[in-house]
């Protein structure tokens, strides 16, 4: 399908509370899409987002709350091939994704343009392991406050590159 003129996919499936599965949404030309803000937010029953592995972006800038309140999503590994090098906002992207126990597959994302990670995993209370080991932070200051609020409490995680920068912010809720 030709979706090459689409630039805004904000709230495309938002509030589809009973949506469990998405099929036949593959191989679209999404190179001009700039926002997926709130795209799947409040899809309480959506368990798998594997169909997203074939989505290719070139100009994606905004992933604000893209999967926020997707209570049933079990894995985000399918997002590993996404080109997020132009993305500036991942605030609340995985907020309250209670089905997640491990965050794998996004560790190789190029986050060099991101300037807002606030509340990234807020209230994702079942996460036991996060691998962001290859994330390299931009050289300027940006908002990572409460990135792991009420997430990872007394849990194992591997953050490596960004751990040192967030430890002072995170101390209040990691203890």
Short mmCIF file of N, CA and C in Angstrom, two decimals:
data_model
loop_
_atom_site.label_atom_id
_atom_site.label_comp_id
_atom_site.label_asym_id
_atom_site.label_seq_id
_atom_site.Cartn_x
_atom_site.Cartn_y
_atom_site.Cartn_z
N UNK A 1 0.83 -1.19 0.00
CA UNK A 1 0.00 0.00 0.00
C UNK A 1 0.87 1.24 0.00
N UNK A 2 0.38 2.30 -0.63
CA UNK A 2 1.11 3.56 -0.66
C UNK A 2 0.63 4.46 0.47
N UNK A 3 1.45 4.56 1.47
CA UNK A 3 1.17 5.47 2.58
C UNK A 3 2.25 6.53 2.66
N UNK A 4 2.94 6.74 1.54
CA UNK A 4 4.11 7.62 1.52
C UNK A 4 3.81 9.08 1.84
N UNK A 5 2.57 9.49 1.73
CA UNK A 5 2.22 10.89 2.05
C UNK A 5 1.77 11.07 3.49
N UNK A 6 1.64 9.98 4.22
CA UNK A 6 1.21 10.05 5.61
C UNK A 6 2.36 10.58 6.47
N UNK A 7 2.09 11.61 7.26
CA UNK A 7 3.09 12.14 8.19
C UNK A 7 2.66 12.01 9.64
N UNK A 8 1.37 11.85 9.87
CA UNK A 8 0.86 11.83 11.24
C UNK A 8 0.04 10.58 11.48
N UNK A 9 0.53 9.73 12.40
CA UNK A 9 -0.21 8.53 12.80
C UNK A 9 -0.57 8.61 14.28
N UNK A 10 -0.69 9.84 14.77
CA UNK A 10 -1.04 10.07 16.17
C UNK A 10 -2.40 9.43 16.46
N UNK A 11 -2.44 8.68 17.55
CA UNK A 11 -3.66 8.07 18.06
C UNK A 11 -4.35 7.12 17.07
N UNK A 12 -3.60 6.53 16.16
CA UNK A 12 -4.19 5.70 15.11
C UNK A 12 -5.01 4.52 15.67
N UNK A 13 -4.55 3.89 16.74
CA UNK A 13 -5.30 2.80 17.38
C UNK A 13 -5.63 3.15 18.83
N UNK A 14 -5.45 4.36 19.22
CA UNK A 14 -5.64 4.78 20.61
C UNK A 14 -7.06 4.48 21.10
N UNK A 15 -7.14 4.03 22.33
CA UNK A 15 -8.40 3.70 23.00
C UNK A 15 -9.16 2.54 22.36
N UNK A 16 -8.46 1.69 21.64
CA UNK A 16 -9.08 0.44 21.16
C UNK A 16 -8.91 -0.56 22.30
N UNK A 17 -9.68 -0.39 23.34
CA UNK A 17 -9.49 -1.11 24.60
C UNK A 17 -9.61 -2.62 24.48
N UNK A 18 -10.38 -3.11 23.53
CA UNK A 18 -10.57 -4.55 23.39
C UNK A 18 -9.73 -5.15 22.26
N UNK A 19 -8.95 -4.32 21.57
CA UNK A 19 -8.10 -4.79 20.48
C UNK A 19 -7.05 -5.76 21.03
N UNK A 20 -7.04 -6.98 20.50
CA UNK A 20 -6.09 -7.99 20.96
C UNK A 20 -5.00 -8.28 19.94
N UNK A 21 -5.31 -8.07 18.69
CA UNK A 21 -4.40 -8.48 17.62
C UNK A 21 -4.59 -7.55 16.42
N UNK A 22 -3.50 -7.26 15.74
CA UNK A 22 -3.57 -6.46 14.51
C UNK A 22 -2.95 -7.29 13.40
N UNK A 23 -3.67 -7.45 12.32
CA UNK A 23 -3.17 -8.22 11.18
C UNK A 23 -3.19 -7.36 9.93
N UNK A 24 -2.44 -7.77 8.95
CA UNK A 24 -2.43 -7.13 7.63
C UNK A 24 -2.03 -5.67 7.68
N UNK A 25 -1.15 -5.31 8.59
CA UNK A 25 -0.64 -3.95 8.63
C UNK A 25 0.87 -4.06 8.44
N UNK A 26 1.27 -4.47 7.23
CA UNK A 26 2.68 -4.71 6.96
C UNK A 26 3.09 -4.00 5.68
N UNK A 27 4.37 -3.80 5.57
CA UNK A 27 5.00 -3.33 4.33
C UNK A 27 4.44 -2.02 3.77
N UNK A 28 3.95 -1.17 4.65
CA UNK A 28 3.54 0.15 4.20
C UNK A 28 4.76 1.05 4.09
N UNK A 29 4.71 1.99 3.17
CA UNK A 29 5.77 2.96 3.02
C UNK A 29 5.53 4.07 4.04
N UNK A 30 6.25 4.02 5.14
CA UNK A 30 6.04 4.95 6.24
C UNK A 30 7.20 5.93 6.40
N UNK A 31 7.98 6.11 5.36
CA UNK A 31 9.19 6.93 5.47
C UNK A 31 8.94 8.38 5.85
N UNK A 32 7.74 8.90 5.61
CA UNK A 32 7.46 10.30 5.94
C UNK A 32 6.69 10.49 7.25
N UNK A 33 6.37 9.40 7.92
CA UNK A 33 5.66 9.51 9.20
C UNK A 33 6.58 10.18 10.22
N UNK A 34 6.07 11.22 10.87
CA UNK A 34 6.84 11.94 11.88
C UNK A 34 6.37 11.66 13.29
N UNK A 35 5.12 11.28 13.47
CA UNK A 35 4.64 11.02 14.82
C UNK A 35 3.81 9.75 14.93
N UNK A 36 4.10 9.02 15.99
CA UNK A 36 3.30 7.88 16.42
C UNK A 36 2.84 8.14 17.85
N UNK A 37 2.75 9.40 18.22
CA UNK A 37 2.34 9.77 19.57
C UNK A 37 0.99 9.14 19.88
N UNK A 38 0.92 8.48 21.02
CA UNK A 38 -0.32 7.87 21.52
C UNK A 38 -0.91 6.84 20.56
N UNK A 39 -0.12 6.33 19.63
CA UNK A 39 -0.62 5.46 18.56
C UNK A 39 -1.37 4.23 19.09
N UNK A 40 -0.87 3.60 20.11
CA UNK A 40 -1.50 2.39 20.65
C UNK A 40 -1.89 2.59 22.13
N UNK A 41 -1.93 3.81 22.58
CA UNK A 41 -2.22 4.06 23.99
C UNK A 41 -3.62 3.57 24.36
N UNK A 42 -3.70 3.02 25.55
CA UNK A 42 -4.96 2.50 26.09
C UNK A 42 -5.53 1.33 25.30
N UNK A 43 -4.66 0.59 24.63
CA UNK A 43 -5.07 -0.68 24.01
C UNK A 43 -4.83 -1.76 25.06
N UNK A 44 -5.70 -1.81 26.04
CA UNK A 44 -5.52 -2.65 27.22
C UNK A 44 -5.32 -4.12 26.90
N UNK A 45 -5.93 -4.63 25.86
CA UNK A 45 -5.92 -6.07 25.57
C UNK A 45 -4.88 -6.49 24.54
N UNK A 46 -4.21 -5.55 23.93
CA UNK A 46 -3.22 -5.86 22.89
C UNK A 46 -2.03 -6.58 23.51
N UNK A 47 -1.80 -7.83 23.09
CA UNK A 47 -0.72 -8.64 23.67
C UNK A 47 0.54 -8.63 22.82
N UNK A 48 0.37 -8.65 21.51
CA UNK A 48 1.52 -8.74 20.62
C UNK A 48 1.57 -7.55 19.68
N UNK A 49 2.76 -7.01 19.54
CA UNK A 49 2.96 -5.92 18.56
C UNK A 49 3.98 -6.36 17.52
N UNK A 50 4.11 -7.67 17.34
CA UNK A 50 5.08 -8.22 16.39
C UNK A 50 4.89 -7.70 14.97
N UNK A 51 3.67 -7.35 14.62
CA UNK A 51 3.41 -6.82 13.28
C UNK A 51 4.19 -5.53 13.02
N UNK A 52 4.64 -4.85 14.05
CA UNK A 52 5.37 -3.59 13.89
C UNK A 52 6.81 -3.79 13.43
N UNK A 53 7.30 -5.01 13.44
CA UNK A 53 8.69 -5.25 13.05
C UNK A 53 8.97 -4.88 11.60
N UNK A 54 7.96 -4.91 10.77
CA UNK A 54 8.17 -4.58 9.35
C UNK A 54 7.98 -3.10 9.05
N UNK A 55 7.57 -2.32 10.03
CA UNK A 55 7.39 -0.89 9.79
C UNK A 55 8.74 -0.20 9.75
N UNK A 56 9.00 0.52 8.67
CA UNK A 56 10.27 1.22 8.48
C UNK A 56 10.02 2.72 8.43
N UNK A 57 10.81 3.44 9.21
CA UNK A 57 10.67 4.90 9.30
C UNK A 57 11.97 5.57 8.91
N UNK A 58 11.87 6.77 8.39
CA UNK A 58 13.05 7.59 8.09
C UNK A 58 13.00 8.93 8.80
N UNK A 59 11.79 9.43 9.07
CA UNK A 59 11.63 10.78 9.64
C UNK A 59 10.88 10.80 10.96
N UNK A 60 10.80 9.67 11.62
CA UNK A 60 10.06 9.57 12.87
C UNK A 60 10.69 10.45 13.94
N UNK A 61 9.88 11.32 14.56
CA UNK A 61 10.38 12.26 15.56
C UNK A 61 9.70 12.11 16.92
N UNK A 62 8.47 11.66 16.94
CA UNK A 62 7.71 11.69 18.18
C UNK A 62 7.08 10.32 18.49
N UNK A 63 7.52 9.74 19.60
CA UNK A 63 6.96 8.48 20.08
C UNK A 63 6.32 8.67 21.45
N UNK A 64 5.90 9.88 21.73
CA UNK A 64 5.29 10.19 23.02
C UNK A 64 4.14 9.22 23.32
N UNK A 65 4.26 8.50 24.42
CA UNK A 65 3.21 7.61 24.93
C UNK A 65 2.68 6.63 23.88
N UNK A 66 3.51 6.24 22.95
CA UNK A 66 3.07 5.37 21.84
C UNK A 66 2.41 4.08 22.32
N UNK A 67 2.92 3.51 23.40
CA UNK A 67 2.37 2.25 23.93
C UNK A 67 1.88 2.42 25.38
N UNK A 68 1.65 3.62 25.77
CA UNK A 68 1.22 3.92 27.13
C UNK A 68 -0.08 3.20 27.48
N UNK A 69 -0.08 2.57 28.64
CA UNK A 69 -1.26 1.86 29.14
C UNK A 69 -1.66 0.66 28.29
N UNK A 70 -0.71 0.07 27.63
CA UNK A 70 -0.94 -1.21 26.94
C UNK A 70 -0.64 -2.29 27.98
N UNK A 71 -1.60 -2.60 28.77
CA UNK A 71 -1.43 -3.44 29.95
C UNK A 71 -1.00 -4.86 29.63
N UNK A 72 -1.27 -5.34 28.42
CA UNK A 72 -1.05 -6.76 28.10
C UNK A 72 0.15 -7.03 27.22
N UNK A 73 0.80 -6.02 26.67
CA UNK A 73 1.97 -6.25 25.81
C UNK A 73 3.03 -7.01 26.59
N UNK A 74 3.50 -8.11 25.99
CA UNK A 74 4.46 -8.97 26.67
C UNK A 74 5.89 -8.78 26.19
N UNK A 75 6.08 -8.25 24.99
CA UNK A 75 7.43 -8.11 24.44
C UNK A 75 7.48 -6.92 23.50
N UNK A 76 8.64 -6.25 23.51
CA UNK A 76 8.84 -5.15 22.55
C UNK A 76 10.06 -5.43 21.67
N UNK A 77 10.52 -6.68 21.66
CA UNK A 77 11.69 -7.03 20.87
C UNK A 77 11.51 -6.75 19.39
N UNK A 78 10.27 -6.76 18.93
CA UNK A 78 9.99 -6.52 17.51
C UNK A 78 10.34 -5.09 17.08
N UNK A 79 10.60 -4.20 18.02
CA UNK A 79 10.94 -2.82 17.69
C UNK A 79 12.44 -2.64 17.45
N UNK A 80 13.19 -3.71 17.51
CA UNK A 80 14.65 -3.62 17.43
C UNK A 80 15.17 -3.02 16.13
N UNK A 81 14.45 -3.19 15.04
CA UNK A 81 14.92 -2.67 13.75
C UNK A 81 14.42 -1.27 13.42
N UNK A 82 13.68 -0.67 14.32
CA UNK A 82 13.17 0.67 14.04
C UNK A 82 14.31 1.69 14.00
N UNK A 83 14.27 2.56 13.02
CA UNK A 83 15.22 3.67 12.94
C UNK A 83 14.64 4.83 13.75
N UNK A 84 15.19 5.02 14.93
CA UNK A 84 14.72 6.10 15.81
C UNK A 84 15.76 7.22 15.91
N UNK A 85 16.66 7.26 14.96
CA UNK A 85 17.75 8.24 15.02
C UNK A 85 17.28 9.70 14.93
N UNK A 86 16.08 9.93 14.43
CA UNK A 86 15.53 11.29 14.36
C UNK A 86 14.54 11.59 15.49
N UNK A 87 14.23 10.60 16.30
CA UNK A 87 13.24 10.77 17.36
C UNK A 87 13.78 11.67 18.46
N UNK A 88 12.96 12.62 18.88
CA UNK A 88 13.34 13.53 19.96
C UNK A 88 12.57 13.26 21.25
N UNK A 89 11.40 12.64 21.16
CA UNK A 89 10.56 12.46 22.33
C UNK A 89 10.13 11.01 22.49
N UNK A 90 10.56 10.38 23.60
CA UNK A 90 10.08 9.04 23.95
C UNK A 90 9.45 9.07 25.34
N UNK A 91 9.00 10.24 25.73
CA UNK A 91 8.35 10.39 27.04
C UNK A 91 7.14 9.46 27.14
N UNK A 92 7.03 8.75 28.25
CA UNK A 92 5.91 7.86 28.56
C UNK A 92 5.69 6.75 27.52
N UNK A 93 6.65 6.47 26.70
CA UNK A 93 6.46 5.52 25.60
C UNK A 93 5.96 4.16 26.07
N UNK A 94 6.51 3.66 27.17
CA UNK A 94 6.11 2.35 27.70
C UNK A 94 5.48 2.48 29.09
N UNK A 95 4.85 3.59 29.35
CA UNK A 95 4.22 3.81 30.65
C UNK A 95 3.12 2.79 30.90
N UNK A 96 3.18 2.19 32.06
CA UNK A 96 2.15 1.24 32.53
C UNK A 96 1.94 0.07 31.56
N UNK A 97 3.04 -0.45 31.06
CA UNK A 97 2.99 -1.68 30.24
C UNK A 97 3.24 -2.84 31.19
N UNK A 98 2.23 -3.22 31.93
CA UNK A 98 2.37 -4.19 33.01
C UNK A 98 2.62 -5.61 32.53
N UNK A 99 2.41 -5.92 31.27
CA UNK A 99 2.70 -7.25 30.74
C UNK A 99 4.18 -7.47 30.50
N UNK A 100 4.94 -6.39 30.43
CA UNK A 100 6.38 -6.51 30.20
C UNK A 100 7.09 -6.98 31.45
N UNK A 101 7.93 -7.98 31.30
CA UNK A 101 8.79 -8.40 32.40
C UNK A 101 10.25 -8.14 32.04
N UNK A 102 10.53 -8.09 30.74
CA UNK A 102 11.88 -7.79 30.26
C UNK A 102 11.78 -6.78 29.13
N UNK A 103 12.72 -5.86 29.12
CA UNK A 103 12.79 -4.90 28.03
C UNK A 103 14.04 -5.23 27.24
N UNK A 104 13.83 -5.89 26.12
CA UNK A 104 14.94 -6.29 25.25
C UNK A 104 14.60 -5.87 23.83
N UNK A 105 15.64 -5.70 23.03
CA UNK A 105 15.42 -5.40 21.63
C UNK A 105 15.60 -3.93 21.27
N UNK A 106 15.55 -3.05 22.28
CA UNK A 106 15.73 -1.63 21.97
C UNK A 106 17.12 -1.15 22.40
N UNK A 107 17.95 -2.07 22.85
CA UNK A 107 19.27 -1.70 23.34
C UNK A 107 20.19 -1.13 22.26
N UNK A 108 19.91 -1.39 21.00
CA UNK A 108 20.75 -0.85 19.92
C UNK A 108 20.14 0.37 19.25
N UNK A 109 19.08 0.90 19.80
CA UNK A 109 18.51 2.12 19.22
C UNK A 109 19.51 3.26 19.29
N UNK A 110 19.56 4.04 18.23
CA UNK A 110 20.36 5.26 18.21
C UNK A 110 19.48 6.38 18.78
N UNK A 111 19.73 6.74 20.02
CA UNK A 111 18.90 7.75 20.69
C UNK A 111 19.58 9.12 20.73
N UNK A 112 20.49 9.35 19.81
CA UNK A 112 21.28 10.58 19.83
C UNK A 112 20.46 11.86 19.67
N UNK A 113 19.26 11.77 19.14
CA UNK A 113 18.43 12.97 18.98
C UNK A 113 17.41 13.14 20.10
N UNK A 114 17.26 12.13 20.94
CA UNK A 114 16.25 12.17 22.00
C UNK A 114 16.62 13.24 23.03
N UNK A 115 15.63 14.07 23.39
CA UNK A 115 15.85 15.05 24.45
C UNK A 115 14.83 14.93 25.58
N UNK A 116 13.90 13.97 25.45
CA UNK A 116 12.92 13.77 26.52
C UNK A 116 12.64 12.28 26.70
N UNK A 117 13.09 11.76 27.85
CA UNK A 117 12.83 10.36 28.22
C UNK A 117 12.00 10.29 29.49
N UNK A 118 11.44 11.40 29.90
CA UNK A 118 10.72 11.47 31.16
C UNK A 118 9.62 10.41 31.22
N UNK A 119 9.54 9.72 32.36
CA UNK A 119 8.52 8.71 32.60
C UNK A 119 8.53 7.56 31.59
N UNK A 120 9.63 7.27 30.98
CA UNK A 120 9.70 6.27 29.90
C UNK A 120 9.05 4.94 30.29
N UNK A 121 9.37 4.42 31.46
CA UNK A 121 8.81 3.15 31.92
C UNK A 121 7.95 3.32 33.17
N UNK A 122 7.43 4.48 33.39
CA UNK A 122 6.62 4.78 34.57
C UNK A 122 5.53 3.74 34.78
N UNK A 123 5.44 3.21 35.99
CA UNK A 123 4.39 2.27 36.40
C UNK A 123 4.40 0.94 35.66
N UNK A 124 5.46 0.62 34.96
CA UNK A 124 5.59 -0.71 34.34
C UNK A 124 6.15 -1.63 35.42
N UNK A 125 5.30 -1.96 36.35
CA UNK A 125 5.71 -2.54 37.62
C UNK A 125 6.20 -3.98 37.56
N UNK A 126 5.98 -4.69 36.49
CA UNK A 126 6.42 -6.08 36.40
C UNK A 126 7.76 -6.26 35.71
N UNK A 127 8.35 -5.18 35.25
CA UNK A 127 9.65 -5.26 34.57
C UNK A 127 10.71 -5.69 35.58
N UNK A 128 11.43 -6.73 35.22
CA UNK A 128 12.51 -7.23 36.08
C UNK A 128 13.88 -6.98 35.46
N UNK A 129 13.91 -6.76 34.16
CA UNK A 129 15.19 -6.57 33.49
C UNK A 129 15.03 -5.62 32.32
N UNK A 130 15.94 -4.67 32.25
CA UNK A 130 15.94 -3.73 31.12
C UNK A 130 17.35 -3.72 30.54
N UNK A 131 17.45 -3.89 29.24
CA UNK A 131 18.75 -3.83 28.59
C UNK A 131 18.78 -2.61 27.67
N UNK A 132 19.47 -1.60 28.13
CA UNK A 132 19.72 -0.39 27.33
C UNK A 132 21.23 -0.23 27.18
N UNK A 133 21.92 -1.34 27.17
CA UNK A 133 23.37 -1.35 27.31
C UNK A 133 24.14 -0.61 26.23
N UNK A 134 23.58 -0.45 25.06
CA UNK A 134 24.31 0.25 23.99
C UNK A 134 23.82 1.67 23.75
N UNK A 135 22.93 2.14 24.60
CA UNK A 135 22.45 3.52 24.43
C UNK A 135 23.58 4.48 24.74
N UNK A 136 23.78 5.41 23.86
CA UNK A 136 24.77 6.47 24.07
C UNK A 136 24.00 7.78 24.17
N UNK A 137 24.15 8.42 25.30
CA UNK A 137 23.42 9.65 25.53
C UNK A 137 23.99 10.80 24.72
N UNK A 138 23.12 11.70 24.30
CA UNK A 138 23.60 12.92 23.64
C UNK A 138 24.49 13.70 24.61
N UNK A 139 25.28 14.59 24.08
CA UNK A 139 26.22 15.32 24.91
C UNK A 139 25.61 16.54 25.59
N UNK A 140 24.35 16.76 25.45
CA UNK A 140 23.69 17.89 26.11
C UNK A 140 22.72 17.35 27.15
N UNK A 141 22.25 18.24 27.98
CA UNK A 141 21.33 17.81 29.03
C UNK A 141 19.93 17.62 28.46
N UNK A 142 19.23 16.64 29.00
CA UNK A 142 17.86 16.40 28.60
C UNK A 142 17.12 15.78 29.78
N UNK A 143 15.84 15.66 29.64
CA UNK A 143 15.00 15.25 30.76
C UNK A 143 14.87 13.74 30.86
N UNK A 144 15.46 13.17 31.91
CA UNK A 144 15.30 11.74 32.18
C UNK A 144 14.63 11.54 33.54
N UNK A 145 14.06 12.60 34.07
CA UNK A 145 13.48 12.49 35.40
C UNK A 145 12.37 11.45 35.44
N UNK A 146 12.37 10.70 36.50
CA UNK A 146 11.36 9.68 36.76
C UNK A 146 11.25 8.65 35.64
N UNK A 147 12.34 8.45 34.91
CA UNK A 147 12.36 7.52 33.79
C UNK A 147 11.93 6.12 34.21
N UNK A 148 12.32 5.71 35.42
CA UNK A 148 12.00 4.37 35.90
C UNK A 148 11.09 4.41 37.14
N UNK A 149 10.36 5.47 37.34
CA UNK A 149 9.52 5.62 38.52
C UNK A 149 8.55 4.44 38.67
N UNK A 150 8.56 3.83 39.84
CA UNK A 150 7.72 2.67 40.16
C UNK A 150 7.93 1.53 39.18
N UNK A 151 9.13 1.40 38.73
CA UNK A 151 9.53 0.33 37.81
C UNK A 151 10.91 -0.10 38.28
N UNK A 152 11.23 -1.34 38.19
CA UNK A 152 12.54 -1.87 38.56
C UNK A 152 12.83 -1.86 40.05
N UNK A 153 11.87 -1.54 40.88
CA UNK A 153 12.12 -1.49 42.31
C UNK A 153 12.57 -2.87 42.79
N UNK A 154 13.76 -2.92 43.34
CA UNK A 154 14.37 -4.17 43.82
C UNK A 154 14.45 -5.21 42.72
N UNK A 155 14.79 -4.81 41.53
CA UNK A 155 14.88 -5.75 40.41
C UNK A 155 16.26 -5.65 39.76
N UNK A 156 16.56 -6.61 38.92
CA UNK A 156 17.84 -6.66 38.22
C UNK A 156 17.72 -5.88 36.92
N UNK A 157 18.74 -5.11 36.60
CA UNK A 157 18.71 -4.42 35.32
C UNK A 157 20.11 -4.11 34.81
N UNK A 158 20.21 -3.92 33.51
CA UNK A 158 21.49 -3.61 32.87
C UNK A 158 21.31 -2.33 32.08
N UNK A 159 21.91 -1.27 32.55
CA UNK A 159 21.75 0.00 31.88
C UNK A 159 23.08 0.48 31.31
N UNK A 160 24.14 0.09 31.94
CA UNK A 160 25.50 0.36 31.49
C UNK A 160 25.75 1.82 31.15
N UNK A 161 25.67 2.21 29.88
CA UNK A 161 26.04 3.54 29.44
C UNK A 161 25.30 4.66 30.17
N UNK A 162 24.03 4.48 30.47
CA UNK A 162 23.31 5.59 31.08
C UNK A 162 23.17 5.46 32.59
N UNK A 163 23.58 4.35 33.15
CA UNK A 163 23.39 4.12 34.58
C UNK A 163 24.01 5.22 35.43
N UNK A 164 25.22 5.59 35.13
CA UNK A 164 25.91 6.60 35.92
C UNK A 164 25.16 7.93 35.89
N UNK A 165 24.61 8.28 34.76
CA UNK A 165 23.90 9.54 34.66
C UNK A 165 22.56 9.54 35.37
N UNK A 166 21.93 8.39 35.49
CA UNK A 166 20.61 8.40 36.14
C UNK A 166 20.66 8.01 37.60
N UNK A 167 21.79 7.54 38.08
CA UNK A 167 21.81 7.02 39.44
C UNK A 167 21.39 8.07 40.46
N UNK A 168 21.82 9.29 40.30
CA UNK A 168 21.44 10.32 41.26
C UNK A 168 19.95 10.62 41.20
N UNK A 169 19.40 10.64 40.02
CA UNK A 169 17.97 10.86 39.86
C UNK A 169 17.18 9.68 40.38
N UNK A 170 17.69 8.49 40.15
CA UNK A 170 16.95 7.27 40.45
C UNK A 170 17.06 6.81 41.89
N UNK A 171 17.99 7.30 42.64
CA UNK A 171 18.24 6.79 43.98
C UNK A 171 16.99 6.72 44.84
N UNK A 172 16.12 7.68 44.74
CA UNK A 172 14.97 7.73 45.62
C UNK A 172 14.02 6.54 45.44
N UNK A 173 13.96 5.95 44.26
CA UNK A 173 13.02 4.85 44.08
C UNK A 173 13.68 3.52 43.78
N UNK A 174 14.99 3.48 43.66
CA UNK A 174 15.68 2.21 43.48
C UNK A 174 16.07 1.58 44.82
N UNK A 175 16.00 2.34 45.85
CA UNK A 175 16.40 1.84 47.18
C UNK A 175 15.24 1.15 47.88
#
